[in-house]
Amino acid sequence: MASNHSQKVEAIADHADADNDSSHVNAKSIVLSNEAKVEQANAHSLINPKKEITFTVGTNDIAEAAHQIADQKAAAAKAAEEQAAAEKAAAEQAAAEKAAAEKAQQEVQQAAQNAAAASAASAASASSSAATTASTETTTNKGTFKLSFYDPSVLGSGLGYGGVAANLSVFPKGTRLKITLSDGTVWYRTVNDTGSFAAGNPNQLDVAMPNSQIPSAGVLTATVEVVG
C-alpha cells in the first residue's frame, strides 16, 4: 500500500513546475513521511493484534445448576409416578384376589345351602309320600286278638319272620295284617301259615319272630286290622 501511494505522490511531483524545486522537495518529504507512518502502523498491528470477545456456550455455572436441578426433579417425579402406578396395580390385584376368594366362599356356602335344601326337600317329600300312603291306606278293624310267638327256624320252617300263622277261615293266606300293640307299636305281617291251635283259637295269631326278640311276657293282645 505504501509503494502505490508513493508512486502516486512522485507522479504528482514530477508534473509540478520544474523550476519550482521547493515544491518537488516538499512532495517527496510528504511521501516519505506517509510511508513511515504506514509502516509504523503495520508494525503496531502485528505486535498488538485486536482481541476478539468470544463466548463459550454452556459455561454458565448458575444455568448448569438450574438444569441439573430440573433434571433431578423430573427424575424424582417420574420415579414417584412409577411407584404410584406399581402400588395401584398391587392394590387392584389384591382387591381382585380378595373378591375371587369371597366369591369362592360364597359359592361353597351356596352349594352347602342348596344341598341342605335339597336334603330337606327330599325328606319332606318322603314324609309327604309316607303320609299320603298312610292316608290312602284302607284298613278293616277285626277287633282284639291274642298274640303268641314262635321262631320258624327252630321248627325247621323256611317261611321267615315276615308272616303270622292264623285261622285260615278268619284270615286266608296272603292277607296283610296291621297289628297295633297296646303301647302303640305297629307291625305289618302277612298270613302265610296256620297251626293246630287255630281251630280252637280263631282270635289268636302266632307271630313269627326270632327267639331273642320274643317279648318276655310271652303272650300279648293287640288290635288287628286287615290292610287293603
Short mmCIF file of C-alpha atoms in Angstrom, two decimals:
data_model
loop_
_atom_site.label_atom_id
_atom_site.label_comp_id
_atom_site.label_asym_id
_atom_site.label_seq_id
_atom_site.Cartn_x
_atom_site.Cartn_y
_atom_site.Cartn_z
CA MET A 1 0.00 0.00 0.00
CA ALA A 2 2.89 2.41 0.81
CA SER A 3 4.56 1.78 -2.55
CA ASN A 4 1.46 2.60 -4.57
CA HIS A 5 0.87 5.71 -2.52
CA SER A 6 4.45 6.98 -3.02
CA GLN A 7 4.28 6.33 -6.75
CA LYS A 8 1.19 8.48 -6.97
CA VAL A 9 2.79 11.31 -4.99
CA GLU A 10 6.00 11.16 -7.06
CA ALA A 11 3.97 11.29 -10.22
CA ILE A 12 2.22 14.37 -8.92
CA ALA A 13 5.58 15.89 -8.02
CA ASP A 14 7.06 15.12 -11.43
CA HIS A 15 4.30 17.03 -13.12
CA ALA A 16 4.88 20.03 -10.93
CA ASP A 17 6.63 23.10 -12.29
CA ALA A 18 10.23 22.07 -13.00
CA ASP A 19 11.51 25.47 -11.88
CA ASN A 20 9.73 25.11 -8.57
CA ASP A 21 12.26 22.86 -6.79
CA SER A 22 10.91 23.58 -3.39
CA SER A 23 7.51 22.08 -4.32
CA HIS A 24 9.15 18.93 -5.61
CA VAL A 25 11.20 18.55 -2.46
CA ASN A 26 8.13 19.08 -0.28
CA ALA A 27 6.14 16.46 -2.13
CA LYS A 28 8.81 13.84 -1.66
CA SER A 29 9.10 14.69 2.01
CA ILE A 30 5.37 14.15 2.42
CA VAL A 31 5.60 10.83 0.65
CA LEU A 32 8.41 9.58 2.88
CA SER A 33 6.62 10.76 5.96
CA ASN A 34 3.44 8.97 4.97
CA GLU A 35 5.29 5.76 4.20
CA ALA A 36 6.94 5.83 7.60
CA LYS A 37 3.59 6.29 9.32
CA VAL A 38 2.08 3.40 7.39
CA GLU A 39 4.96 1.08 8.24
CA GLN A 40 4.76 2.07 11.89
CA ALA A 41 1.04 1.38 11.91
CA ASN A 42 1.52 -2.04 10.32
CA ALA A 43 4.24 -2.93 12.83
CA HIS A 44 1.97 -1.91 15.74
CA SER A 45 -0.84 -4.02 14.30
CA LEU A 46 1.41 -7.07 14.15
CA ILE A 47 2.68 -6.59 17.72
CA ASN A 48 -0.75 -5.81 19.24
CA PRO A 49 -3.42 -7.65 17.27
CA LYS A 50 -7.08 -6.91 18.08
CA LYS A 51 -8.58 -9.03 20.84
CA GLU A 52 -11.87 -10.58 19.87
CA ILE A 53 -14.51 -11.19 22.52
CA THR A 54 -15.58 -14.83 22.44
CA PHE A 55 -18.45 -16.55 24.21
CA THR A 56 -18.34 -20.17 25.27
CA VAL A 57 -21.75 -21.80 25.37
CA GLY A 58 -22.64 -23.79 28.46
CA THR A 59 -20.05 -22.41 30.83
CA ASN A 60 -22.60 -20.52 32.96
CA ASP A 61 -22.49 -22.30 36.35
CA ILE A 62 -25.86 -20.98 37.51
CA ALA A 63 -27.60 -22.10 34.33
CA GLU A 64 -25.93 -25.51 34.52
CA ALA A 65 -27.00 -25.96 38.16
CA ALA A 66 -30.56 -24.98 37.26
CA HIS A 67 -30.57 -27.61 34.50
CA GLN A 68 -29.31 -30.26 36.90
CA ILE A 69 -31.98 -29.40 39.49
CA ALA A 70 -34.67 -29.52 36.81
CA ASP A 71 -33.41 -32.94 35.63
CA GLN A 72 -33.39 -34.25 39.21
CA LYS A 73 -36.93 -33.02 39.80
CA ALA A 74 -38.10 -34.65 36.57
CA ALA A 75 -36.43 -37.95 37.54
CA ALA A 76 -37.97 -37.81 41.04
CA ALA A 77 -41.41 -37.08 39.60
CA LYS A 78 -41.09 -39.99 37.18
CA ALA A 79 -39.97 -42.34 39.96
CA ALA A 80 -42.90 -41.21 42.14
CA GLU A 81 -45.30 -41.76 39.23
CA GLU A 82 -43.93 -45.27 38.62
CA GLN A 83 -44.16 -46.07 42.35
CA ALA A 84 -47.76 -44.86 42.46
CA ALA A 85 -48.60 -46.96 39.40
CA ALA A 86 -46.98 -50.04 40.97
CA GLU A 87 -48.88 -49.51 44.24
CA LYS A 88 -52.13 -49.06 42.35
CA ALA A 89 -51.55 -52.25 40.36
CA ALA A 90 -50.74 -54.16 43.58
CA ALA A 91 -53.88 -52.79 45.27
CA GLU A 92 -56.03 -53.76 42.28
CA GLN A 93 -54.55 -57.27 42.23
CA ALA A 94 -55.12 -57.67 45.98
CA ALA A 95 -58.71 -56.47 45.58
CA ALA A 96 -59.27 -58.91 42.70
CA GLU A 97 -57.85 -61.81 44.71
CA LYS A 98 -59.99 -60.88 47.71
CA ALA A 99 -63.09 -60.67 45.54
CA ALA A 100 -62.29 -64.06 43.98
CA ALA A 101 -61.80 -65.63 47.42
CA GLU A 102 -65.07 -64.14 48.69
CA LYS A 103 -66.88 -65.34 45.59
CA ALA A 104 -65.47 -68.86 46.01
CA GLN A 105 -66.52 -68.86 49.67
CA GLN A 106 -69.99 -67.66 48.74
CA GLU A 107 -70.25 -70.39 46.10
CA VAL A 108 -69.22 -73.03 48.67
CA GLN A 109 -71.77 -71.69 51.16
CA GLN A 110 -74.43 -71.55 48.47
CA ALA A 111 -73.65 -75.12 47.42
CA ALA A 112 -73.94 -76.24 51.05
CA GLN A 113 -77.24 -74.40 51.42
CA ASN A 114 -78.52 -75.92 48.17
CA ALA A 115 -77.52 -79.39 49.35
CA ALA A 116 -79.21 -78.84 52.71
CA ALA A 117 -82.33 -77.52 50.98
CA ALA A 118 -82.35 -80.49 48.59
CA SER A 119 -81.95 -82.90 51.50
CA ALA A 120 -84.74 -81.20 53.42
CA ALA A 121 -86.95 -81.24 50.34
CA SER A 122 -86.22 -84.93 49.81
CA ALA A 123 -87.03 -85.71 53.43
CA ALA A 124 -90.20 -83.65 53.22
CA SER A 125 -91.16 -85.43 50.02
CA ALA A 126 -90.55 -88.83 51.61
CA SER A 127 -92.54 -87.81 54.67
CA SER A 128 -95.32 -86.49 52.49
CA SER A 129 -95.32 -89.70 50.46
CA ALA A 130 -95.48 -91.78 53.60
CA ALA A 131 -98.27 -89.61 54.95
CA THR A 132 -100.11 -89.90 51.64
CA THR A 133 -99.67 -93.65 51.67
CA ALA A 134 -100.91 -93.83 55.24
CA SER A 135 -103.86 -91.59 54.46
CA THR A 136 -104.80 -93.60 51.41
CA GLU A 137 -104.33 -96.92 53.22
CA THR A 138 -107.66 -98.59 53.90
CA THR A 139 -108.00 -101.00 56.79
CA THR A 140 -110.76 -103.08 58.29
CA ASN A 141 -110.68 -103.49 62.05
CA LYS A 142 -111.09 -107.11 63.10
CA GLY A 143 -111.04 -106.49 66.84
CA THR A 144 -108.66 -107.55 69.58
CA PHE A 145 -106.59 -110.68 69.16
CA LYS A 146 -104.28 -112.63 71.40
CA LEU A 147 -100.69 -112.80 70.21
CA SER A 148 -98.30 -115.67 70.74
CA PHE A 149 -94.86 -116.07 69.19
CA TYR A 150 -92.73 -118.72 67.56
CA ASP A 151 -89.35 -118.96 65.80
CA PRO A 152 -89.80 -120.64 62.39
CA SER A 153 -86.13 -121.55 62.15
CA VAL A 154 -86.34 -123.55 65.36
CA LEU A 155 -89.23 -125.51 63.88
CA GLY A 156 -87.27 -126.07 60.70
CA SER A 157 -89.53 -123.78 58.65
CA GLY A 158 -88.18 -121.61 55.86
CA LEU A 159 -91.09 -119.14 55.83
CA GLY A 160 -89.03 -116.41 57.51
CA TYR A 161 -90.07 -113.78 60.01
CA GLY A 162 -92.49 -111.69 57.94
CA GLY A 163 -95.57 -113.78 58.50
CA VAL A 164 -98.09 -115.00 61.03
CA ALA A 165 -99.98 -118.21 61.48
CA ALA A 166 -103.76 -117.68 61.70
CA ASN A 167 -107.09 -119.42 61.43
CA LEU A 168 -107.46 -119.57 57.67
CA SER A 169 -111.20 -119.31 57.89
CA VAL A 170 -110.75 -115.91 59.57
CA PHE A 171 -107.69 -114.70 57.67
CA PRO A 172 -106.93 -116.56 54.44
CA LYS A 173 -103.31 -116.98 53.38
CA GLY A 174 -101.88 -113.81 51.84
CA THR A 175 -103.98 -111.49 53.98
CA ARG A 176 -101.94 -108.46 55.07
CA LEU A 177 -102.49 -107.52 58.68
CA LYS A 178 -101.76 -104.37 60.67
CA ILE A 179 -101.07 -105.33 64.27
CA THR A 180 -101.10 -102.47 66.81
CA LEU A 181 -99.86 -103.22 70.33
CA SER A 182 -101.18 -101.52 73.44
CA ASP A 183 -98.04 -99.32 73.62
CA GLY A 184 -98.60 -98.05 70.06
CA THR A 185 -96.05 -100.30 68.33
CA VAL A 186 -97.24 -101.31 64.85
CA TRP A 187 -96.29 -104.50 62.96
CA TYR A 188 -97.24 -105.43 59.45
CA ARG A 189 -97.45 -109.17 58.82
CA THR A 190 -98.80 -111.44 56.11
CA VAL A 191 -100.73 -114.61 56.87
CA ASN A 192 -98.61 -117.49 55.50
CA ASP A 193 -99.28 -120.40 57.85
CA THR A 194 -101.75 -122.00 60.22
CA GLY A 195 -101.49 -124.28 63.21
CA SER A 196 -103.36 -126.81 65.27
CA PHE A 197 -104.20 -124.06 67.74
CA ALA A 198 -106.08 -122.10 65.07
CA ALA A 199 -109.03 -124.49 65.03
CA GLY A 200 -109.85 -123.81 68.66
CA ASN A 201 -108.48 -120.25 68.82
CA PRO A 202 -109.80 -118.20 65.88
CA ASN A 203 -108.98 -114.93 67.72
CA GLN A 204 -105.31 -115.68 68.17
CA LEU A 205 -102.31 -115.03 65.92
CA ASP A 206 -98.96 -116.79 66.14
CA VAL A 207 -96.36 -114.20 65.15
CA ALA A 208 -93.07 -115.34 63.60
CA MET A 209 -90.11 -113.79 65.46
CA PRO A 210 -86.55 -114.77 66.46
CA ASN A 211 -86.40 -116.23 69.95
CA SER A 212 -84.04 -113.39 71.00
CA GLN A 213 -86.74 -110.80 70.22
CA ILE A 214 -89.83 -112.52 71.59
CA PRO A 215 -91.36 -110.42 74.41
CA SER A 216 -90.71 -111.75 77.86
CA ALA A 217 -94.44 -111.73 78.61
CA GLY A 218 -94.88 -114.48 76.03
CA VAL A 219 -98.49 -113.56 75.20
CA LEU A 220 -99.82 -110.12 74.31
CA THR A 221 -103.00 -108.60 72.99
CA ALA A 222 -103.29 -106.28 70.01
CA THR A 223 -105.76 -104.65 67.69
CA VAL A 224 -105.74 -106.37 64.31
CA GLU A 225 -106.78 -104.74 61.03
CA VAL A 226 -106.89 -106.09 57.54
CA VAL A 227 -105.00 -103.84 55.14
CA GLY A 228 -106.42 -103.30 51.66
#
